[in-house]
mmCIF file of C-alpha atoms in Angstrom:
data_model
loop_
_atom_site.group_PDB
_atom_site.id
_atom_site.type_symbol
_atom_site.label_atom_id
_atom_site.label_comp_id
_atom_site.label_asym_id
_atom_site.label_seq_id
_atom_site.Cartn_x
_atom_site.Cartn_y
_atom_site.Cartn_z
ATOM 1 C CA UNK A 1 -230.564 68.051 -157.571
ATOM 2 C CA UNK A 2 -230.726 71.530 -156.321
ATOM 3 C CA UNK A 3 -227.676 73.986 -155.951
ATOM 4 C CA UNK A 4 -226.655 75.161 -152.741
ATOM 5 C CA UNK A 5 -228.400 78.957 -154.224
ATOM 6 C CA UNK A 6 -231.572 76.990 -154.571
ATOM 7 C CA UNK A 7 -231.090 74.987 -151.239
ATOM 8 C CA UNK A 8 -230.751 78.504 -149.361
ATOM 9 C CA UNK A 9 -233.985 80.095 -151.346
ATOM 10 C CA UNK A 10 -235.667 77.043 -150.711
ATOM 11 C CA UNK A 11 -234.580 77.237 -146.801
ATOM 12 C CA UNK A 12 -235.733 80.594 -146.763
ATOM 13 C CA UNK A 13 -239.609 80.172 -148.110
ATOM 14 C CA UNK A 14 -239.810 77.196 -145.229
ATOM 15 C CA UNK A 15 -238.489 79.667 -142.239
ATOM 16 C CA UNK A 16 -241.055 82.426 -143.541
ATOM 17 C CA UNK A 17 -243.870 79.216 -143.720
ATOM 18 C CA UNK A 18 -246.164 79.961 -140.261
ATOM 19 C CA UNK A 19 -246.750 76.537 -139.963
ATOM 20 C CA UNK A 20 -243.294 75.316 -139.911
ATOM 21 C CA UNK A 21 -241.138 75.673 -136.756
ATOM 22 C CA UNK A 22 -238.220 73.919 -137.083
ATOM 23 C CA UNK A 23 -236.257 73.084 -140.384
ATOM 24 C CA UNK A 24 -233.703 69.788 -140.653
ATOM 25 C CA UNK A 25 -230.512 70.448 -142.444
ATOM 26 C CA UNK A 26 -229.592 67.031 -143.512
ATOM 27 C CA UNK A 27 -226.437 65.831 -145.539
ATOM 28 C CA UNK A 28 -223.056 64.922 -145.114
ATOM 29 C CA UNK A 29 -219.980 66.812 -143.551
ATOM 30 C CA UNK A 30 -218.356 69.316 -145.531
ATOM 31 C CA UNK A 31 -221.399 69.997 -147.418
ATOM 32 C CA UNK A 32 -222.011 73.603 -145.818
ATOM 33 C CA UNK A 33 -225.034 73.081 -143.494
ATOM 34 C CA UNK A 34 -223.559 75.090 -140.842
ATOM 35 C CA UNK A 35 -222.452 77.585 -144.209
ATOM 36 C CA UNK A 36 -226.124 77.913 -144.948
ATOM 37 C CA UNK A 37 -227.464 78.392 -141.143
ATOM 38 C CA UNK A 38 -225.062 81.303 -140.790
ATOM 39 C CA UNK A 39 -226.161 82.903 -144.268
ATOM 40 C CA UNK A 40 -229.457 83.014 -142.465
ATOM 41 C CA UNK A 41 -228.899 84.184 -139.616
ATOM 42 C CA UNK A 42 -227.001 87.001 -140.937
ATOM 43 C CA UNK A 43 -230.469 87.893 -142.450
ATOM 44 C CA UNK A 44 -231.790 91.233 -140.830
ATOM 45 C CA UNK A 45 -234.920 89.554 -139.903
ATOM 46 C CA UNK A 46 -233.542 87.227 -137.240
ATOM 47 C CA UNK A 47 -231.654 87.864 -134.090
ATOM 48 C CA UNK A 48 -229.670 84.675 -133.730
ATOM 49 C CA UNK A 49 -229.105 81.941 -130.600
ATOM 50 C CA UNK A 50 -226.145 79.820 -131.952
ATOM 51 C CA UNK A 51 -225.655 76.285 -129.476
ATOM 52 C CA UNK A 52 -223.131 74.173 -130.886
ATOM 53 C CA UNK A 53 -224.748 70.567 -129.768
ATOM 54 C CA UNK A 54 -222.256 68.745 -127.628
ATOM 55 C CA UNK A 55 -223.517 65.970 -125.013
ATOM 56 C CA UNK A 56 -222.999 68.375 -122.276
ATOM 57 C CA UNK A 57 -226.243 69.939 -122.957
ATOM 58 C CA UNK A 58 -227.760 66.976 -121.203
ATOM 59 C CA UNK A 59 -227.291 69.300 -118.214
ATOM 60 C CA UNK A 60 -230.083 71.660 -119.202
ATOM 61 C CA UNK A 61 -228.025 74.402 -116.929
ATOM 62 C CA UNK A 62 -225.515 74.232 -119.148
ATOM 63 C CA UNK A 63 -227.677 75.171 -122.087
ATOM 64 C CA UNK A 64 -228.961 77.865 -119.804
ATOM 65 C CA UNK A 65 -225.536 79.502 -119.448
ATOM 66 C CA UNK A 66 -224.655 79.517 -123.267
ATOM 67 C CA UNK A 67 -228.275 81.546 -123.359
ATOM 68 C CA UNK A 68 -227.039 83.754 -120.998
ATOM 69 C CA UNK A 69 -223.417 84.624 -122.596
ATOM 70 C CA UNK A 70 -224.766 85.233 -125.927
ATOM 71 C CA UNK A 71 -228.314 87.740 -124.288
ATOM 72 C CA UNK A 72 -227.478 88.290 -120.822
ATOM 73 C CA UNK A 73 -225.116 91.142 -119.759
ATOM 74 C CA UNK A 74 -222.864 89.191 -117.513
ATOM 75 C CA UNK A 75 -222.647 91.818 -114.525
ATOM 76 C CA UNK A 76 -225.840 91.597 -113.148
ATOM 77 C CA UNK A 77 -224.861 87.471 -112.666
ATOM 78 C CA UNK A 78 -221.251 88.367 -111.731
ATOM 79 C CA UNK A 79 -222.331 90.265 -108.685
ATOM 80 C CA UNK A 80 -224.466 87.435 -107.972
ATOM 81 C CA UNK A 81 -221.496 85.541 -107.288
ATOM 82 C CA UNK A 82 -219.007 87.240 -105.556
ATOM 83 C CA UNK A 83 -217.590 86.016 -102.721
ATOM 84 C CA UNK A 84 -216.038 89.217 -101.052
ATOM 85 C CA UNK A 85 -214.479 92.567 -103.417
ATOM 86 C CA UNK A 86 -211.530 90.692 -104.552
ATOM 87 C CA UNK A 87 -212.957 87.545 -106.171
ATOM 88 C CA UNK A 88 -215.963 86.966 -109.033
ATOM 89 C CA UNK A 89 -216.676 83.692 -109.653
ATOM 90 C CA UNK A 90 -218.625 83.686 -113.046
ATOM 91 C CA UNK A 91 -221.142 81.209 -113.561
ATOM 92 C CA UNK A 92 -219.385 80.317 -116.737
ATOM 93 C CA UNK A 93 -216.439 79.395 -115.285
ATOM 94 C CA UNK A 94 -217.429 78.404 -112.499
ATOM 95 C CA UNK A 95 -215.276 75.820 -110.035
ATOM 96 C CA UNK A 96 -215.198 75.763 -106.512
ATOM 97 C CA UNK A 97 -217.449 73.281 -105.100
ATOM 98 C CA UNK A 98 -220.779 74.323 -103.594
ATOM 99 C CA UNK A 99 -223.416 72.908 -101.822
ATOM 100 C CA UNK A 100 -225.906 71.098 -103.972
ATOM 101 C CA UNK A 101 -229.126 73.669 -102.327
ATOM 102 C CA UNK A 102 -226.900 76.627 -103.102
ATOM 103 C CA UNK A 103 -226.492 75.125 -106.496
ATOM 104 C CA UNK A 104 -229.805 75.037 -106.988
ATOM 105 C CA UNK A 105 -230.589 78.323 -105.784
ATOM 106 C CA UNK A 106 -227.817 80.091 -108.314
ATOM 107 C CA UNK A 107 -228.997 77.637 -111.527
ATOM 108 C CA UNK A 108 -232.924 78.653 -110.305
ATOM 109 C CA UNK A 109 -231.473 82.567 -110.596
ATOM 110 C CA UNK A 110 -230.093 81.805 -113.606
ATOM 111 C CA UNK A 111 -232.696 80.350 -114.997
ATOM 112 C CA UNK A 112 -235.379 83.308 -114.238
ATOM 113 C CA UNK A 113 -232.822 86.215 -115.723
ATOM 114 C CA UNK A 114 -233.097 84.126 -118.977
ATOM 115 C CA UNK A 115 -236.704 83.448 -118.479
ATOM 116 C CA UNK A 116 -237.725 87.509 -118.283
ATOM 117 C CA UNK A 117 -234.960 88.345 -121.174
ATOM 118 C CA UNK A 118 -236.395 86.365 -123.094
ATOM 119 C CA UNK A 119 -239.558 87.783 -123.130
ATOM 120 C CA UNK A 120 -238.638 90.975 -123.488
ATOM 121 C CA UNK A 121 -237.068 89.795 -126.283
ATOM 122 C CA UNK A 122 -240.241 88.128 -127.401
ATOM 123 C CA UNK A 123 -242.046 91.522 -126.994
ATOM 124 C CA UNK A 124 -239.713 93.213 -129.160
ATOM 125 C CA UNK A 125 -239.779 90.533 -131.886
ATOM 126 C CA UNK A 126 -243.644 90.432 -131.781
ATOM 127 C CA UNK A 127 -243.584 94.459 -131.850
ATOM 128 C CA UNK A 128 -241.330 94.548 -134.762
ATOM 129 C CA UNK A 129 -242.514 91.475 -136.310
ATOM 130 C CA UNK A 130 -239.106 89.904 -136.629
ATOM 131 C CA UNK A 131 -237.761 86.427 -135.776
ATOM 132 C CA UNK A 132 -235.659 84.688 -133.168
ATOM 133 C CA UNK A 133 -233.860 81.747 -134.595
ATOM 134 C CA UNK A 134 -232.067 79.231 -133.033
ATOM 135 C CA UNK A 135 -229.971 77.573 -134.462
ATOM 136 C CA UNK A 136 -229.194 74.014 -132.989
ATOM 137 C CA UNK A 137 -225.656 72.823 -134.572
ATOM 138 C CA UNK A 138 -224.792 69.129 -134.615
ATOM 139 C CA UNK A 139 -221.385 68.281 -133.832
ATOM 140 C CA UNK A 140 -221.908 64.364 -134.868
ATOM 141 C CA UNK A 141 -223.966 63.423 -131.792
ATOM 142 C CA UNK A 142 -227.312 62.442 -133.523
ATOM 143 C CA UNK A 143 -228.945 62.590 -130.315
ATOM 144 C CA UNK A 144 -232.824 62.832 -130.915
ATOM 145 C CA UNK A 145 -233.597 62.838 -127.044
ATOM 146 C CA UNK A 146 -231.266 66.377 -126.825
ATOM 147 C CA UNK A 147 -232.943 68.369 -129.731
ATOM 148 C CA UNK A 148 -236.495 67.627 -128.550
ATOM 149 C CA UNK A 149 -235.395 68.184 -125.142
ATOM 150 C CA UNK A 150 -233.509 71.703 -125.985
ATOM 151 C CA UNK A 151 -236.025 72.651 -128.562
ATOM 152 C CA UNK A 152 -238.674 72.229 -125.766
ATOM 153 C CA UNK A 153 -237.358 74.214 -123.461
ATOM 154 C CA UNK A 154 -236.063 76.751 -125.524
ATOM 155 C CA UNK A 155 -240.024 77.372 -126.532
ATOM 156 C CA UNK A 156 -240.762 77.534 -122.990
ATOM 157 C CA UNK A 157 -239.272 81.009 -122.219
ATOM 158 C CA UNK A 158 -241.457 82.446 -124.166
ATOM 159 C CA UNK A 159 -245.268 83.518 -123.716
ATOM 160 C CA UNK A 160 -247.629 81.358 -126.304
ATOM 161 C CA UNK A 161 -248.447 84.507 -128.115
ATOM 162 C CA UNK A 162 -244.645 85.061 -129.262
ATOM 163 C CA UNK A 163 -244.110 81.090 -130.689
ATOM 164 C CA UNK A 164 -245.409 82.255 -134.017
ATOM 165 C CA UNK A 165 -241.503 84.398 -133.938
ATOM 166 C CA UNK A 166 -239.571 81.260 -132.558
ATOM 167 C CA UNK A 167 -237.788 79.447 -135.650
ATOM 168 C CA UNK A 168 -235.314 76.652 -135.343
ATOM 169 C CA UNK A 169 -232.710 75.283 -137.351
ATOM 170 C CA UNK A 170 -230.574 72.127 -136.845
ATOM 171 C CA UNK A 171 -227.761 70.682 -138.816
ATOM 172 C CA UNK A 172 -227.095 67.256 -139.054
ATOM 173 C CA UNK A 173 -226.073 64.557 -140.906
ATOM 174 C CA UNK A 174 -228.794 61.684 -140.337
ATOM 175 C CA UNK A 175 -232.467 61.966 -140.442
ATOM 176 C CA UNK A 176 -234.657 61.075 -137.504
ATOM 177 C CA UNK A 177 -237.840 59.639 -137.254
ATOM 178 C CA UNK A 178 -238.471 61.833 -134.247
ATOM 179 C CA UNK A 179 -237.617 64.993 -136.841
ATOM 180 C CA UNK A 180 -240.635 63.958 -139.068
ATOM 181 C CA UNK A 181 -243.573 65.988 -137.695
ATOM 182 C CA UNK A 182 -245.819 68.355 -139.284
ATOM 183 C CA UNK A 183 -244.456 72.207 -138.443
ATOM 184 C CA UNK A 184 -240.852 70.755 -139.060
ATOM 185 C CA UNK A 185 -239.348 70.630 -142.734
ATOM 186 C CA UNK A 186 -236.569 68.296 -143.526
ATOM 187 C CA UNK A 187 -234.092 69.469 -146.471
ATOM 188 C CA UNK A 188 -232.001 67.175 -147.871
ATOM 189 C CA UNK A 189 -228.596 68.903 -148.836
ATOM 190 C CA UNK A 190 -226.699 66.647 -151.712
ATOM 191 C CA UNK A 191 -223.817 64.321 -151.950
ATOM 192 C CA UNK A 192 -221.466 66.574 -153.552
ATOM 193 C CA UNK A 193 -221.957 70.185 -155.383
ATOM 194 C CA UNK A 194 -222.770 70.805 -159.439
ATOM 195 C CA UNK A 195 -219.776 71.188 -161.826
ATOM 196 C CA UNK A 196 -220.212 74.691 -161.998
ATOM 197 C CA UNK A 197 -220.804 75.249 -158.090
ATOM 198 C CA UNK A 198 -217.420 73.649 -157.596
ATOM 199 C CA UNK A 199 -215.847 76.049 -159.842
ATOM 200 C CA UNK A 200 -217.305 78.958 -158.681
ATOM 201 C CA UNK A 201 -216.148 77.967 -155.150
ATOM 202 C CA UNK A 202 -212.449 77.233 -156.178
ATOM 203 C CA UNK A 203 -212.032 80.207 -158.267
ATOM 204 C CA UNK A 204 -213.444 82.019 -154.776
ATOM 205 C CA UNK A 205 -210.784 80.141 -152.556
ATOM 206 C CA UNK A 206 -207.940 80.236 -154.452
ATOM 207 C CA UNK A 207 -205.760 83.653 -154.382
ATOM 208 C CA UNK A 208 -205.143 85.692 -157.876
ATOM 209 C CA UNK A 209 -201.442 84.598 -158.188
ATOM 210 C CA UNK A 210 -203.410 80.794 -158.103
ATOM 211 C CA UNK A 211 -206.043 81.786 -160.779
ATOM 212 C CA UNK A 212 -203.135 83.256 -163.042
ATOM 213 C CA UNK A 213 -200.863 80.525 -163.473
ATOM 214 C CA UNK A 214 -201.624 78.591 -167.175
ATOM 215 C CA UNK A 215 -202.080 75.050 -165.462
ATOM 216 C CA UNK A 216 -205.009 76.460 -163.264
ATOM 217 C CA UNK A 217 -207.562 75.620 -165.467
ATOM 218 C CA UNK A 218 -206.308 72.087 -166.016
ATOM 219 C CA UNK A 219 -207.603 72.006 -161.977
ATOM 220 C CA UNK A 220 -210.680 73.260 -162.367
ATOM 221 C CA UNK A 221 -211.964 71.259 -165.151
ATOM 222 C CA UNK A 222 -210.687 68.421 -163.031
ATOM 223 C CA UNK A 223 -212.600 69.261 -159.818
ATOM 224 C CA UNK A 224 -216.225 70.143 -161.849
ATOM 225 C CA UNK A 225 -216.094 66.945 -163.936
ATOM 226 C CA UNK A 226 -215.435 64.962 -160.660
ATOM 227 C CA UNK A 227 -217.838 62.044 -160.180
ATOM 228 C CA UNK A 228 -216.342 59.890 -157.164
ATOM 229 C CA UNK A 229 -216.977 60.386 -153.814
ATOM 230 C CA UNK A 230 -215.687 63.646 -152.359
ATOM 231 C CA UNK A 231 -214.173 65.332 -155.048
ATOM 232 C CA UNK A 232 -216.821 67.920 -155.523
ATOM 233 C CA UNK A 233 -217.687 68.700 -151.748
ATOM 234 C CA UNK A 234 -216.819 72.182 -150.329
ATOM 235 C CA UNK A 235 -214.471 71.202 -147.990
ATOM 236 C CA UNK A 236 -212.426 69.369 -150.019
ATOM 237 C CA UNK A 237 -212.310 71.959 -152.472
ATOM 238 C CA UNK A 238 -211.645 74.521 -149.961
ATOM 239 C CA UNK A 239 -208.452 72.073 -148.581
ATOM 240 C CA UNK A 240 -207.150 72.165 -151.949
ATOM 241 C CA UNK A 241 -207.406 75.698 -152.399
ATOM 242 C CA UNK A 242 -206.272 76.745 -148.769
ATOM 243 C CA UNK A 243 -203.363 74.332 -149.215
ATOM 244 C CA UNK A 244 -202.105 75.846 -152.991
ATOM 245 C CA UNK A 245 -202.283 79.546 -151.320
ATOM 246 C CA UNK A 246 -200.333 78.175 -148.372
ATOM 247 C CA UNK A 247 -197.753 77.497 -151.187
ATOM 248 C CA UNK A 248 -198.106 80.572 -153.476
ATOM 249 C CA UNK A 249 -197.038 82.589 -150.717
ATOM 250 C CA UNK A 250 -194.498 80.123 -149.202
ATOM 251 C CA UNK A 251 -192.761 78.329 -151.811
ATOM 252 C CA UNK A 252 -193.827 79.650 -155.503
ATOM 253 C CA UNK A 253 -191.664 77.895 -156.966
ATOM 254 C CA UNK A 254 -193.109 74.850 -157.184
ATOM 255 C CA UNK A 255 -196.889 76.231 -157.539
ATOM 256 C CA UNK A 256 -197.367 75.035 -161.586
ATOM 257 C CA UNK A 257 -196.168 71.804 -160.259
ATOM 258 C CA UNK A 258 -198.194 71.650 -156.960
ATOM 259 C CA UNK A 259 -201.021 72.912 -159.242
ATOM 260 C CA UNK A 260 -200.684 70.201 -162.011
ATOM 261 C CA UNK A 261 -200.425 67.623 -159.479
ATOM 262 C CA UNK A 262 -203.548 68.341 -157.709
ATOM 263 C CA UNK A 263 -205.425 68.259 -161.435
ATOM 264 C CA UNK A 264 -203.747 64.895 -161.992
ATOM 265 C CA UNK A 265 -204.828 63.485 -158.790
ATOM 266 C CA UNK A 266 -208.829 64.824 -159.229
ATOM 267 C CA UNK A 267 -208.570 63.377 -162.780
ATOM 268 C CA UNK A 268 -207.392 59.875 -162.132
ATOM 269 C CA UNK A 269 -210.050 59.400 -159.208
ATOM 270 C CA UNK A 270 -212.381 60.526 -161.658
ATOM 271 C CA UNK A 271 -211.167 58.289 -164.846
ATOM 272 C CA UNK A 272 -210.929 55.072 -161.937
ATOM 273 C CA UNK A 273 -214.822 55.732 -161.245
#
C-alpha cells in the first residue's frame, strides 16, 4: 500500500507521461484527493483551471463562465452587458430575464473570448513548454456523461498542436468504466493512511500546547495502531486535532482529560476490531 508521499510521486511521473491525458483520483472521502490535486497544481509547471463538479455543469455555459472568472478579465464582458451608465449586469450574476436569441448571442460572445484566451494561453504554454491542468473536482456526483462531456470540450479550445500541454485531473470516489481508456491513468488512493502517516499528520494538526501535555502520546499511539474503519483517515484525524485546539485555547482545563478521552475512544474501536 503506498503512502500518500508515494501516491503524489507516483501522480507526478503519470502527469509528465505524453501519452497519458487525464489521471483518476480514486478513493474514499477524507482521504486527500482534492489535498493531492492542489499539491500539484501548486507545481510551477502548471497554470491551474479548478471546476468544482456540481450538476449544473450540464449547462455547458455555465462551465464557460467559471472559465472565464478564473482567465478572463471581467471588464471587457462587463461592458458587454450594460444596460445604460448606471447598471452592469455581469454574466456571472446574471438575472433579469432575456430573450432566448439575445441569450444566445451573449453565451456565443462568451464562448469566443474563452475560445481566443485560450489559445493564447496554449501559445504561451507550448512556447514555454509548460502545462495547463485542469483539474475536474467531484463533489459526489459520479456522473460519467459530465466528465467526458467537460473534458471534451475543454480540449476543444485549444489548437491540436497544444493537446500535448492539456493535462486533467479528476477526483472521485468510484471508478468508471468510461474512465478506463488508454491516455488516462487510474490511481487508487487507500482505505485509510500508514501508522506513521497518521502520526505525522496529527503531530502537524495539533497546536504545541497539544503536543506538550504527558497524555498526548497515549493519542497518538492510539490513532497509528488503528485498524477499524476510519480511524486512520485524514479527516478524521484532522477533526480530532481541530477539535482538541478548539479546547486548548478555550477551556484548558480539561485538555489532559479531553486528550485521554479521545485515546480511549481510538483504542477501544481498535481492541473491538
Amino acid at each position: 500500500m503506498l503512502t500518500l508521499e508515494e501516491t503524489k510521486k507516483n501522480l507526478i511521473k503519470q502527469l509528465e507521461d505524453a501519452n497519458k491525458s487525464t489521471i483518476v483520483l480514486v478513493g474514499d472521502s477524507g482521504m486527500r484527493k482534492t489535498w493531492m490535486a492542489r499539491k500539484i497544481s501548486e507545481l510551477d509547471k502548471y497554470d491551474t483551471l479548478w471546476v468544482y463538479m456540481t450538476e449544473k455543469y450540464d449547462d455547458i455555459n455555465l462551465f464557460y463562465e467559471d472559465i472565464a472568472r478564473q482567465y478572463l478579465s471581467l471588464s471587457p464582458i462587463t461592458e458587454e452587458w450594460k444596460e445604460d451608465e448606471n447598471e452592469t449586469q455581469l454574466f456571472v450574476i446574471k438575472v433579469e430575464p432575456k430573450e432566448k436569441k439575445e441569450d444566445q448571442e451573449k453565451s456565443l460572445s462568451i464562448e469566443e473570448k474563452i475560445r481566443n484566451k485560450m489559445r493564447e494561453i496554449g501559445h504561451a504554454l507550448y512556447i514555454k513548454n509548460k502545462h495547463l491542468l485542469l483539474v475536474l473536482d467531484d463533489l459526489g456526483n459520479n456522473n460519467d456523461r459530465l466528465y467526458v462531456k467537460l473534458s471534451t470540450k475543454w480540449r476543444s479550445m485549444f489548437l491540436p498542436k497544444f493537446h500535448n500541454h492539456l493535462k486533467i485531473i479528476i477526483t472521485t470516489r468510484k471508478l468508471r468504466d468510461s474512465n478506463e481508456q488508454q491516455s488516462t491513468e487510474v490511481i487508487k488512493f487507500p482505505q485509510h493512511l500508514q501508522p506513521q502517516e497518521s502520526s505525522d499528520l496529527l503531530k502537524q494538526s495539533v497546536d504545541k500546547n497539544v503536543s506538550e501535555k504527558s497524555n498526548y502520546q497515549q493519542l497518538r499511539v492510539a490513532i497509528a495502531d488503528g485498524k477499524s474503519e476510519g480511524i486512520r483517515k485524514p479527516a478524521t484525524i484532522t477533526t480530532i486535532a481541530k477539535a482538541l485546539n478548539y479546547i486548548a485555547q478555550h477551556d484548558a482545563s480539561v485538555l489532559e482529560r479531553a486528550i485521554l478521552q479521545a485515546a480511549y475512544y481510538e483504542k477501544h474501536l481498535r481492541e473491538k476490531n
